[in-house]
Amino acid sequence: MRTTETGTGMRPAAALTRRLASALCLASLIGSAPSFAGNCESNFSKQGNAFTGSSYRSSVALADLSVASAINQMQATALEKKMNVLAADAEGGSLLIEEPETFQHKPIPMIVSAAQENSVTTVSLEVKLGRGALTKADSMREEICKMLATLKPGAAGERAARDAAARTATAAPEKLDALAFSLKLANQANENQSTINPRYKGKKYTLTGRAAFIMEDGDDYNVGFDIPEPGDMLIKPGPMGAQFKVSISCIMAKNQTAYALTLRERDKIVLTGTFSRYDQFKHVVWLDGCVKAL
C-alpha cells in the first residue's frame, strides 16, 4: 500500500507505505477463511479524495459470531499490532482504533462496527485518511480485507481474543525522550485535545530527561521533567504548530520516596510510569506510580 501525505506539513516518504501496510497487514494472524475474500472485496467502497480527505470501507458477514466477540477480537488484534484503542463498546458494537503517529504521518483512525440480524453478524471496517494522504484503492482493499479475515466465529474467536489480550497486557513500557514525547503531545493537542486521554491513558512509558522540580503532592512526591517553552527551543514551532508546551509530571510510587528526596533540579532522570491523564487547560500530563528505571 503506497500512502504519502502532501500539503499537510508531513514528509512524503516510502517509509509511510511500509509503516501503514505493516499496521494493517495482519497476515500472521489470519487463519484459513476463503469465504471472507469475495464477500469483503465485493463490499469494498471508497469516498472522497486526497484534497478533501478519503475513507475506505468494507465488511464481512459471519454466522455464529456475537457482536461483543467481534469487537473484542478486533480490539485484541489492534492492541497486538500496537495500535491505539480510543473507544470501545463491545455490547454496542463499536470500536475506534488508530495507527499511531510517526514522523511520516499523523494518526490514522479506523472505525469498526458490528451489528447482528437473523443470527448473522456484519462487521465493517472503515479507514479514514486526512487531506493530502495518498494511497491506492486496490492496496487499501487488500489490507482491510486481511484485517477483517482475522475474525473467527464461535468459541475459537473468543479464545483468540482472550489469548491476544493476555499477550498485550504484559507489554514492556515504551521508551521515549521526555522532550520528544512532550512535543508529540503538544502537536496532537493543537489539532484535537480530546483525543489525548483516550489515546494514551493506561499505557506505560519510560521517559528520559532532567528534573525540573521535586515537590510534595499531598502524601506523594511529584517529579517534573524539564521541558522548555516553545520560544526557548532551538527549533521553534512554525505558525501552524503548537504555541504551548505540554509539561510532564511523575507522581512517584510510595516506595520511591527515598529516591525522590535525593533528587536535585537538573539531575538526569529515567522514570517509568503509567499515563494517568492530560489536563487540556493546564497542558500538563500526569504519570502515576513512577519508579526509577533499572
PDB file of C-alpha atoms in Angstrom:
ATOM      1  CA  MET A   1       0.000   0.000   0.000  1.00  0.00           C
ATOM      2  CA  ARG A   2       1.612   3.247  -1.112  1.00  0.00           C
ATOM      3  CA  THR A   3       0.484   6.115   1.086  1.00  0.00           C
ATOM      4  CA  THR A   4       2.051   9.551   1.352  1.00  0.00           C
ATOM      5  CA  GLU A   5       0.928  12.879   2.769  1.00  0.00           C
ATOM      6  CA  THR A   6       1.377  16.122   0.885  1.00  0.00           C
ATOM      7  CA  GLY A   7       0.469  19.666   1.750  1.00  0.00           C
ATOM      8  CA  THR A   8      -0.003  18.848   5.430  1.00  0.00           C
ATOM      9  CA  GLY A   9       3.440  19.569   6.798  1.00  0.00           C
ATOM     10  CA  MET A  10       4.281  15.855   6.837  1.00  0.00           C
ATOM     11  CA  ARG A  11       7.216  14.430   4.901  1.00  0.00           C
ATOM     12  CA  PRO A  12       6.303  12.233   1.918  1.00  0.00           C
ATOM     13  CA  ALA A  13       8.331   9.042   2.232  1.00  0.00           C
ATOM     14  CA  ALA A  14       8.295   5.452   1.166  1.00  0.00           C
ATOM     15  CA  ALA A  15       8.591   4.569   4.854  1.00  0.00           C
ATOM     16  CA  LEU A  16       4.925   5.517   5.305  1.00  0.00           C
ATOM     17  CA  THR A  17       3.939   2.781   2.910  1.00  0.00           C
ATOM     18  CA  ARG A  18       5.836   0.211   4.923  1.00  0.00           C
ATOM     19  CA  ARG A  19       4.517   1.506   8.253  1.00  0.00           C
ATOM     20  CA  LEU A  20       0.845   1.666   7.295  1.00  0.00           C
ATOM     21  CA  ALA A  21       0.980  -1.640   5.482  1.00  0.00           C
ATOM     22  CA  SER A  22       2.652  -3.223   8.499  1.00  0.00           C
ATOM     23  CA  ALA A  23      -0.034  -1.854  10.804  1.00  0.00           C
ATOM     24  CA  LEU A  24      -2.912  -3.046   8.691  1.00  0.00           C
ATOM     25  CA  CYS A  25      -1.415  -6.222   7.257  1.00  0.00           C
ATOM     26  CA  LEU A  26      -2.169  -8.866   9.833  1.00  0.00           C
ATOM     27  CA  ALA A  27      -1.275 -11.892   7.778  1.00  0.00           C
ATOM     28  CA  SER A  28       0.470 -13.544  10.679  1.00  0.00           C
ATOM     29  CA  LEU A  29      -2.869 -13.792  12.483  1.00  0.00           C
ATOM     30  CA  ILE A  30      -5.025 -14.846   9.556  1.00  0.00           C
ATOM     31  CA  GLY A  31      -6.450 -18.339   9.547  1.00  0.00           C
ATOM     32  CA  SER A  32      -7.809 -20.216   6.563  1.00  0.00           C
ATOM     33  CA  ALA A  33     -11.028 -18.406   5.686  1.00  0.00           C
ATOM     34  CA  PRO A  34     -11.596 -18.392   1.926  1.00  0.00           C
ATOM     35  CA  SER A  35     -15.260 -17.423   2.369  1.00  0.00           C
ATOM     36  CA  PHE A  36     -14.206 -13.949   3.557  1.00  0.00           C
ATOM     37  CA  ALA A  37     -12.316 -12.861   0.455  1.00  0.00           C
ATOM     38  CA  GLY A  38     -15.058 -12.456  -2.163  1.00  0.00           C
ATOM     39  CA  ASN A  39     -17.545 -11.025   0.342  1.00  0.00           C
ATOM     40  CA  CYS A  40     -15.126  -8.415   1.647  1.00  0.00           C
ATOM     41  CA  GLU A  41     -13.747  -7.452  -1.752  1.00  0.00           C
ATOM     42  CA  SER A  42     -17.188  -7.024  -3.306  1.00  0.00           C
ATOM     43  CA  ASN A  43     -18.319  -4.863  -0.363  1.00  0.00           C
ATOM     44  CA  PHE A  44     -15.337  -2.506  -0.621  1.00  0.00           C
ATOM     45  CA  SER A  45     -16.033   1.172  -1.308  1.00  0.00           C
ATOM     46  CA  LYS A  46     -14.161   4.477  -1.376  1.00  0.00           C
ATOM     47  CA  GLN A  47     -15.364   8.010  -0.704  1.00  0.00           C
ATOM     48  CA  GLY A  48     -13.622  11.370  -1.009  1.00  0.00           C
ATOM     49  CA  ASN A  49     -10.241  12.261  -2.477  1.00  0.00           C
ATOM     50  CA  ALA A  50      -6.758  13.416  -1.497  1.00  0.00           C
ATOM     51  CA  PHE A  51      -7.822  17.078  -1.496  1.00  0.00           C
ATOM     52  CA  THR A  52     -10.700  16.737   0.964  1.00  0.00           C
ATOM     53  CA  GLY A  53      -9.732  13.514   2.750  1.00  0.00           C
ATOM     54  CA  SER A  54     -10.787   9.997   1.858  1.00  0.00           C
ATOM     55  CA  SER A  55     -12.321   6.967   3.520  1.00  0.00           C
ATOM     56  CA  TYR A  56     -12.147   3.283   2.600  1.00  0.00           C
ATOM     57  CA  ARG A  57     -14.667   0.758   3.874  1.00  0.00           C
ATOM     58  CA  SER A  58     -15.633  -2.876   3.601  1.00  0.00           C
ATOM     59  CA  SER A  59     -17.493  -5.512   5.601  1.00  0.00           C
ATOM     60  CA  VAL A  60     -17.962  -9.232   6.139  1.00  0.00           C
ATOM     61  CA  ALA A  61     -20.920 -11.237   7.471  1.00  0.00           C
ATOM     62  CA  LEU A  62     -20.498 -14.284   9.717  1.00  0.00           C
ATOM     63  CA  ALA A  63     -22.820 -16.685  11.474  1.00  0.00           C
ATOM     64  CA  ASP A  64     -22.079 -17.940  14.999  1.00  0.00           C
ATOM     65  CA  LEU A  65     -20.371 -14.678  15.916  1.00  0.00           C
ATOM     66  CA  SER A  66     -21.737 -12.339  18.569  1.00  0.00           C
ATOM     67  CA  VAL A  67     -21.389  -8.575  18.306  1.00  0.00           C
ATOM     68  CA  ALA A  68     -19.331  -8.461  21.508  1.00  0.00           C
ATOM     69  CA  SER A  69     -16.986 -11.199  20.305  1.00  0.00           C
ATOM     70  CA  ALA A  70     -16.429  -9.405  17.004  1.00  0.00           C
ATOM     71  CA  ILE A  71     -15.485  -6.146  18.721  1.00  0.00           C
ATOM     72  CA  ASN A  72     -13.317  -7.891  21.317  1.00  0.00           C
ATOM     73  CA  GLN A  73     -11.466  -9.788  18.602  1.00  0.00           C
ATOM     74  CA  MET A  74     -10.781  -6.653  16.574  1.00  0.00           C
ATOM     75  CA  GLN A  75      -9.688  -4.775  19.691  1.00  0.00           C
ATOM     76  CA  ALA A  76      -7.284  -7.545  20.688  1.00  0.00           C
ATOM     77  CA  THR A  77      -5.876  -7.665  17.172  1.00  0.00           C
ATOM     78  CA  ALA A  78      -5.345  -3.896  17.159  1.00  0.00           C
ATOM     79  CA  LEU A  79      -3.569  -3.940  20.511  1.00  0.00           C
ATOM     80  CA  GLU A  80      -1.323  -6.781  19.428  1.00  0.00           C
ATOM     81  CA  LYS A  81      -0.346  -4.698  16.411  1.00  0.00           C
ATOM     82  CA  LYS A  82       0.449  -1.762  18.748  1.00  0.00           C
ATOM     83  CA  MET A  83      -2.439   0.341  17.510  1.00  0.00           C
ATOM     84  CA  ASN A  84      -4.232   2.744  19.831  1.00  0.00           C
ATOM     85  CA  VAL A  85      -7.729   1.953  21.093  1.00  0.00           C
ATOM     86  CA  LEU A  86      -9.556   5.249  21.581  1.00  0.00           C
ATOM     87  CA  ALA A  87     -13.053   3.957  22.318  1.00  0.00           C
ATOM     88  CA  ALA A  88     -14.651   0.527  22.628  1.00  0.00           C
ATOM     89  CA  ASP A  89     -18.227  -0.605  23.251  1.00  0.00           C
ATOM     90  CA  ALA A  90     -18.333  -4.367  22.791  1.00  0.00           C
ATOM     91  CA  GLU A  91     -22.024  -4.784  23.550  1.00  0.00           C
ATOM     92  CA  GLY A  92     -22.958  -1.773  21.434  1.00  0.00           C
ATOM     93  CA  GLY A  93     -20.821  -2.939  18.522  1.00  0.00           C
ATOM     94  CA  SER A  94     -18.449  -0.004  18.069  1.00  0.00           C
ATOM     95  CA  LEU A  95     -14.674   0.394  18.198  1.00  0.00           C
ATOM     96  CA  LEU A  96     -12.354   3.267  17.323  1.00  0.00           C
ATOM     97  CA  ILE A  97      -8.711   2.365  16.766  1.00  0.00           C
ATOM     98  CA  GLU A  98      -5.852   4.167  15.087  1.00  0.00           C
ATOM     99  CA  GLU A  99      -2.449   3.620  13.602  1.00  0.00           C
ATOM    100  CA  PRO A 100      -0.141   5.747  15.820  1.00  0.00           C
ATOM    101  CA  GLU A 101       1.560   8.876  14.567  1.00  0.00           C
ATOM    102  CA  THR A 102       5.045   8.547  13.088  1.00  0.00           C
ATOM    103  CA  PHE A 103       7.476  11.041  11.567  1.00  0.00           C
ATOM    104  CA  GLN A 104       5.878  10.276   8.203  1.00  0.00           C
ATOM    105  CA  HIS A 105       2.169  10.551   9.024  1.00  0.00           C
ATOM    106  CA  LYS A 106      -0.390  11.685  11.557  1.00  0.00           C
ATOM    107  CA  PRO A 107      -2.607   9.209  13.464  1.00  0.00           C
ATOM    108  CA  ILE A 108      -4.804   7.214  11.083  1.00  0.00           C
ATOM    109  CA  PRO A 109      -8.262   6.478  12.553  1.00  0.00           C
ATOM    110  CA  MET A 110     -10.108   3.236  11.835  1.00  0.00           C
ATOM    111  CA  ILE A 111     -13.732   2.637  12.788  1.00  0.00           C
ATOM    112  CA  VAL A 112     -15.032  -0.878  13.434  1.00  0.00           C
ATOM    113  CA  SER A 113     -18.760  -1.525  13.765  1.00  0.00           C
ATOM    114  CA  ALA A 114     -20.727  -4.733  14.268  1.00  0.00           C
ATOM    115  CA  ALA A 115     -24.455  -5.471  14.111  1.00  0.00           C
ATOM    116  CA  GLN A 116     -26.453  -8.703  14.193  1.00  0.00           C
ATOM    117  CA  GLU A 117     -29.570  -9.573  12.206  1.00  0.00           C
ATOM    118  CA  ASN A 118     -31.160 -13.008  11.764  1.00  0.00           C
ATOM    119  CA  SER A 119     -28.259 -14.658  13.644  1.00  0.00           C
ATOM    120  CA  VAL A 120     -25.701 -13.202  11.213  1.00  0.00           C
ATOM    121  CA  THR A 121     -23.228 -10.553  12.387  1.00  0.00           C
ATOM    122  CA  THR A 122     -21.962  -7.976   9.905  1.00  0.00           C
ATOM    123  CA  VAL A 123     -18.608  -6.411  10.793  1.00  0.00           C
ATOM    124  CA  SER A 124     -17.374  -3.343   8.918  1.00  0.00           C
ATOM    125  CA  LEU A 125     -14.019  -1.577   8.963  1.00  0.00           C
ATOM    126  CA  GLU A 126     -13.533   1.992   7.746  1.00  0.00           C
ATOM    127  CA  VAL A 127     -10.126   3.669   7.380  1.00  0.00           C
ATOM    128  CA  LYS A 128     -10.020   7.458   7.230  1.00  0.00           C
ATOM    129  CA  LEU A 129      -7.140   9.363   5.646  1.00  0.00           C
ATOM    130  CA  GLY A 130      -6.672  13.101   6.046  1.00  0.00           C
ATOM    131  CA  ARG A 131      -6.211  15.693   3.348  1.00  0.00           C
ATOM    132  CA  GLY A 132      -3.077  15.156   1.303  1.00  0.00           C
ATOM    133  CA  ALA A 133      -2.782  11.446   2.101  1.00  0.00           C
ATOM    134  CA  LEU A 134      -2.373   9.274  -0.982  1.00  0.00           C
ATOM    135  CA  THR A 135      -2.833   5.539  -1.397  1.00  0.00           C
ATOM    136  CA  LYS A 136      -4.064   3.053  -3.988  1.00  0.00           C
ATOM    137  CA  ALA A 137      -7.618   1.789  -3.533  1.00  0.00           C
ATOM    138  CA  ASP A 138      -6.610  -1.748  -4.519  1.00  0.00           C
ATOM    139  CA  SER A 139      -3.927  -1.848  -1.834  1.00  0.00           C
ATOM    140  CA  MET A 140      -6.286  -0.473   0.793  1.00  0.00           C
ATOM    141  CA  ARG A 141      -8.959  -3.022  -0.123  1.00  0.00           C
ATOM    142  CA  GLU A 142      -6.458  -5.845   0.246  1.00  0.00           C
ATOM    143  CA  GLU A 143      -5.268  -4.707   3.668  1.00  0.00           C
ATOM    144  CA  ILE A 144      -8.766  -4.032   5.042  1.00  0.00           C
ATOM    145  CA  CYS A 145      -9.914  -7.482   3.946  1.00  0.00           C
ATOM    146  CA  LYS A 146      -6.870  -9.096   5.528  1.00  0.00           C
ATOM    147  CA  MET A 147      -7.709  -7.435   8.826  1.00  0.00           C
ATOM    148  CA  LEU A 148     -11.354  -8.491   8.702  1.00  0.00           C
ATOM    149  CA  ALA A 149     -10.241 -12.023   7.865  1.00  0.00           C
ATOM    150  CA  THR A 150      -8.748 -12.352  11.353  1.00  0.00           C
ATOM    151  CA  LEU A 151     -12.282 -12.752  12.742  1.00  0.00           C
ATOM    152  CA  LYS A 152     -13.185 -16.245  13.893  1.00  0.00           C
ATOM    153  CA  PRO A 153     -16.718 -17.446  14.724  1.00  0.00           C
ATOM    154  CA  GLY A 154     -17.774 -19.350  17.820  1.00  0.00           C
ATOM    155  CA  ALA A 155     -15.565 -20.350  20.727  1.00  0.00           C
ATOM    156  CA  ALA A 156     -12.409 -20.168  18.607  1.00  0.00           C
ATOM    157  CA  GLY A 157     -12.874 -16.439  18.128  1.00  0.00           C
ATOM    158  CA  GLU A 158     -13.485 -15.738  21.797  1.00  0.00           C
ATOM    159  CA  ARG A 159     -10.437 -17.799  22.716  1.00  0.00           C
ATOM    160  CA  ALA A 160      -8.286 -15.933  20.176  1.00  0.00           C
ATOM    161  CA  ALA A 161      -9.380 -12.581  21.624  1.00  0.00           C
ATOM    162  CA  ARG A 162      -8.535 -13.672  25.177  1.00  0.00           C
ATOM    163  CA  ASP A 163      -5.141 -15.004  24.147  1.00  0.00           C
ATOM    164  CA  ALA A 164      -4.234 -11.828  22.259  1.00  0.00           C
ATOM    165  CA  ALA A 165      -5.388  -9.615  25.146  1.00  0.00           C
ATOM    166  CA  ALA A 166      -3.249 -11.619  27.577  1.00  0.00           C
ATOM    167  CA  ARG A 167      -0.185 -11.162  25.389  1.00  0.00           C
ATOM    168  CA  THR A 168      -0.608  -7.389  25.169  1.00  0.00           C
ATOM    169  CA  ALA A 169      -1.296  -6.981  28.908  1.00  0.00           C
ATOM    170  CA  THR A 170       2.348  -7.743  29.689  1.00  0.00           C
ATOM    171  CA  ALA A 171       3.851  -5.418  27.069  1.00  0.00           C
ATOM    172  CA  ALA A 172       7.028  -3.602  28.101  1.00  0.00           C
ATOM    173  CA  PRO A 173       6.890   0.190  28.636  1.00  0.00           C
ATOM    174  CA  GLU A 174       7.648   2.325  25.597  1.00  0.00           C
ATOM    175  CA  LYS A 175      10.968   4.158  25.962  1.00  0.00           C
ATOM    176  CA  LEU A 176      10.948   7.816  24.906  1.00  0.00           C
ATOM    177  CA  ASP A 177      12.810  11.054  25.394  1.00  0.00           C
ATOM    178  CA  ALA A 178      10.644  13.286  27.591  1.00  0.00           C
ATOM    179  CA  LEU A 179      11.034  16.333  25.332  1.00  0.00           C
ATOM    180  CA  ALA A 180      10.160  14.332  22.205  1.00  0.00           C
ATOM    181  CA  PHE A 181       7.073  12.944  23.948  1.00  0.00           C
ATOM    182  CA  SER A 182       6.061  16.436  25.061  1.00  0.00           C
ATOM    183  CA  LEU A 183       6.394  17.820  21.526  1.00  0.00           C
ATOM    184  CA  LYS A 184       4.317  14.989  20.087  1.00  0.00           C
ATOM    185  CA  LEU A 185       1.585  15.580  22.667  1.00  0.00           C
ATOM    186  CA  ALA A 186       1.608  19.331  22.039  1.00  0.00           C
ATOM    187  CA  ASN A 187       1.197  18.888  18.285  1.00  0.00           C
ATOM    188  CA  GLN A 188      -1.626  16.376  18.745  1.00  0.00           C
ATOM    189  CA  ALA A 189      -3.333  18.567  21.341  1.00  0.00           C
ATOM    190  CA  ASN A 190      -3.045  21.528  18.985  1.00  0.00           C
ATOM    191  CA  GLU A 191      -5.189  19.603  16.491  1.00  0.00           C
ATOM    192  CA  ASN A 192      -7.621  17.857  18.853  1.00  0.00           C
ATOM    193  CA  GLN A 193      -7.089  17.858  22.611  1.00  0.00           C
ATOM    194  CA  SER A 194      -9.988  15.496  23.258  1.00  0.00           C
ATOM    195  CA  THR A 195      -8.086  12.548  21.762  1.00  0.00           C
ATOM    196  CA  ILE A 196      -5.087  12.695  24.107  1.00  0.00           C
ATOM    197  CA  ASN A 197      -6.535  10.886  27.129  1.00  0.00           C
ATOM    198  CA  PRO A 198      -8.213   8.014  25.246  1.00  0.00           C
ATOM    199  CA  ARG A 199      -5.109   7.619  23.075  1.00  0.00           C
ATOM    200  CA  TYR A 200      -2.601   7.285  25.921  1.00  0.00           C
ATOM    201  CA  LYS A 201      -4.424   6.567  29.185  1.00  0.00           C
ATOM    202  CA  GLY A 202      -3.214   3.386  30.879  1.00  0.00           C
ATOM    203  CA  LYS A 203      -0.099   2.992  28.731  1.00  0.00           C
ATOM    204  CA  LYS A 204       3.303   2.624  30.362  1.00  0.00           C
ATOM    205  CA  TYR A 205       6.268   4.786  29.431  1.00  0.00           C
ATOM    206  CA  THR A 206       9.911   5.038  30.393  1.00  0.00           C
ATOM    207  CA  LEU A 207      10.912   8.679  29.933  1.00  0.00           C
ATOM    208  CA  THR A 208      14.415  10.127  29.940  1.00  0.00           C
ATOM    209  CA  GLY A 209      15.166  13.751  30.730  1.00  0.00           C
ATOM    210  CA  ARG A 210      16.194  16.119  33.510  1.00  0.00           C
ATOM    211  CA  ALA A 211      14.349  17.059  36.674  1.00  0.00           C
ATOM    212  CA  ALA A 212      12.701  20.486  36.645  1.00  0.00           C
ATOM    213  CA  PHE A 213      11.370  20.236  40.206  1.00  0.00           C
ATOM    214  CA  ILE A 214      10.773  17.830  43.088  1.00  0.00           C
ATOM    215  CA  MET A 215       7.840  18.741  45.302  1.00  0.00           C
ATOM    216  CA  GLU A 216       5.394  17.299  47.810  1.00  0.00           C
ATOM    217  CA  ASP A 217       1.955  16.484  46.421  1.00  0.00           C
ATOM    218  CA  GLY A 218      -0.221  15.505  49.370  1.00  0.00           C
ATOM    219  CA  ASP A 219       1.274  12.275  50.675  1.00  0.00           C
ATOM    220  CA  ASP A 220       3.232  11.744  47.459  1.00  0.00           C
ATOM    221  CA  TYR A 221       6.170  13.312  45.679  1.00  0.00           C
ATOM    222  CA  ASN A 222       5.861  14.876  42.247  1.00  0.00           C
ATOM    223  CA  VAL A 223       8.888  14.963  39.940  1.00  0.00           C
ATOM    224  CA  GLY A 224       8.596  17.139  36.842  1.00  0.00           C
ATOM    225  CA  PHE A 225      10.586  16.834  33.628  1.00  0.00           C
ATOM    226  CA  ASP A 226      12.385  19.910  32.335  1.00  0.00           C
ATOM    227  CA  ILE A 227      10.507  20.955  29.179  1.00  0.00           C
ATOM    228  CA  PRO A 228      11.477  24.322  27.627  1.00  0.00           C
ATOM    229  CA  GLU A 229       8.943  26.858  26.431  1.00  0.00           C
ATOM    230  CA  PRO A 230       8.417  26.882  22.642  1.00  0.00           C
ATOM    231  CA  GLY A 231      10.125  30.262  22.337  1.00  0.00           C
ATOM    232  CA  ASP A 232      13.232  28.947  24.092  1.00  0.00           C
ATOM    233  CA  MET A 233      13.657  25.899  21.849  1.00  0.00           C
ATOM    234  CA  LEU A 234      16.477  25.724  19.332  1.00  0.00           C
ATOM    235  CA  ILE A 235      13.969  24.801  16.614  1.00  0.00           C
ATOM    236  CA  LYS A 236      10.861  26.878  17.210  1.00  0.00           C
ATOM    237  CA  PRO A 237       7.394  25.748  16.106  1.00  0.00           C
ATOM    238  CA  GLY A 238       6.032  27.167  12.872  1.00  0.00           C
ATOM    239  CA  PRO A 239       2.943  29.385  12.680  1.00  0.00           C
ATOM    240  CA  MET A 240       0.636  26.352  12.454  1.00  0.00           C
ATOM    241  CA  GLY A 241       2.442  24.428  15.209  1.00  0.00           C
ATOM    242  CA  ALA A 242       1.589  24.325  18.912  1.00  0.00           C
ATOM    243  CA  GLN A 243       2.499  27.588  20.616  1.00  0.00           C
ATOM    244  CA  PHE A 244       2.352  25.976  24.056  1.00  0.00           C
ATOM    245  CA  LYS A 245       4.351  23.285  25.806  1.00  0.00           C
ATOM    246  CA  VAL A 246       2.993  20.149  27.435  1.00  0.00           C
ATOM    247  CA  SER A 247       4.551  19.632  30.854  1.00  0.00           C
ATOM    248  CA  ILE A 248       5.140  16.101  32.155  1.00  0.00           C
ATOM    249  CA  SER A 249       4.918  15.287  35.857  1.00  0.00           C
ATOM    250  CA  CYS A 250       5.544  11.949  37.550  1.00  0.00           C
ATOM    251  CA  ILE A 251       3.723  11.054  40.767  1.00  0.00           C
ATOM    252  CA  MET A 252       6.257   8.777  42.416  1.00  0.00           C
ATOM    253  CA  ALA A 253       5.263   5.389  43.816  1.00  0.00           C
ATOM    254  CA  LYS A 254       5.208   5.090  47.624  1.00  0.00           C
ATOM    255  CA  ASN A 255       8.382   3.012  47.677  1.00  0.00           C
ATOM    256  CA  GLN A 256      10.254   5.699  45.711  1.00  0.00           C
ATOM    257  CA  THR A 257      10.214   8.378  48.426  1.00  0.00           C
ATOM    258  CA  ALA A 258      13.866   7.894  49.373  1.00  0.00           C
ATOM    259  CA  TYR A 259      14.937   8.189  45.749  1.00  0.00           C
ATOM    260  CA  ALA A 260      12.790  11.290  45.183  1.00  0.00           C
ATOM    261  CA  LEU A 261      14.291  13.031  48.205  1.00  0.00           C
ATOM    262  CA  THR A 262      17.808  12.585  46.831  1.00  0.00           C
ATOM    263  CA  LEU A 263      16.997  14.287  43.523  1.00  0.00           C
ATOM    264  CA  ARG A 264      18.014  17.840  42.691  1.00  0.00           C
ATOM    265  CA  GLU A 265      16.937  20.133  39.892  1.00  0.00           C
ATOM    266  CA  ARG A 266      18.669  19.375  36.575  1.00  0.00           C
ATOM    267  CA  ASP A 267      19.557  15.824  37.676  1.00  0.00           C
ATOM    268  CA  LYS A 268      19.212  13.315  34.861  1.00  0.00           C
ATOM    269  CA  ILE A 269      16.191  11.083  35.477  1.00  0.00           C
ATOM    270  CA  VAL A 270      14.844   7.949  33.820  1.00  0.00           C
ATOM    271  CA  LEU A 271      11.375   7.173  35.181  1.00  0.00           C
ATOM    272  CA  THR A 272       8.782   4.528  34.342  1.00  0.00           C
ATOM    273  CA  GLY A 273       5.125   5.297  34.970  1.00  0.00           C
ATOM    274  CA  THR A 274       1.577   4.875  33.691  1.00  0.00           C
ATOM    275  CA  PHE A 275      -0.168   7.647  31.749  1.00  0.00           C
ATOM    276  CA  SER A 276      -2.911   8.860  34.085  1.00  0.00           C
ATOM    277  CA  ARG A 277      -4.417  11.956  32.480  1.00  0.00           C
ATOM    278  CA  TYR A 278      -3.851  15.057  30.401  1.00  0.00           C
ATOM    279  CA  ASP A 279      -5.191  18.403  31.616  1.00  0.00           C
ATOM    280  CA  GLN A 280      -6.164  20.315  28.489  1.00  0.00           C
ATOM    281  CA  PHE A 281      -6.426  23.625  30.333  1.00  0.00           C
ATOM    282  CA  LYS A 282      -3.049  23.471  32.087  1.00  0.00           C
ATOM    283  CA  HIS A 283      -1.387  21.448  29.299  1.00  0.00           C
ATOM    284  CA  VAL A 284       0.054  19.002  31.821  1.00  0.00           C
ATOM    285  CA  VAL A 285       0.395  15.219  31.648  1.00  0.00           C
ATOM    286  CA  TRP A 286       0.498  13.163  34.840  1.00  0.00           C
ATOM    287  CA  LEU A 287       2.092   9.740  35.056  1.00  0.00           C
ATOM    288  CA  ASP A 288       1.219   7.624  38.111  1.00  0.00           C
ATOM    289  CA  GLY A 289       3.203   5.036  40.049  1.00  0.00           C
ATOM    290  CA  CYS A 290       6.533   6.287  38.752  1.00  0.00           C
ATOM    291  CA  VAL A 291       9.692   4.397  39.648  1.00  0.00           C
ATOM    292  CA  LYS A 292      13.346   4.795  38.806  1.00  0.00           C
ATOM    293  CA  ALA A 293      14.022   2.734  35.691  1.00  0.00           C
ATOM    294  CA  LEU A 294      16.567  -0.025  36.172  1.00  0.00           C
TER     295      LEU A 294
END
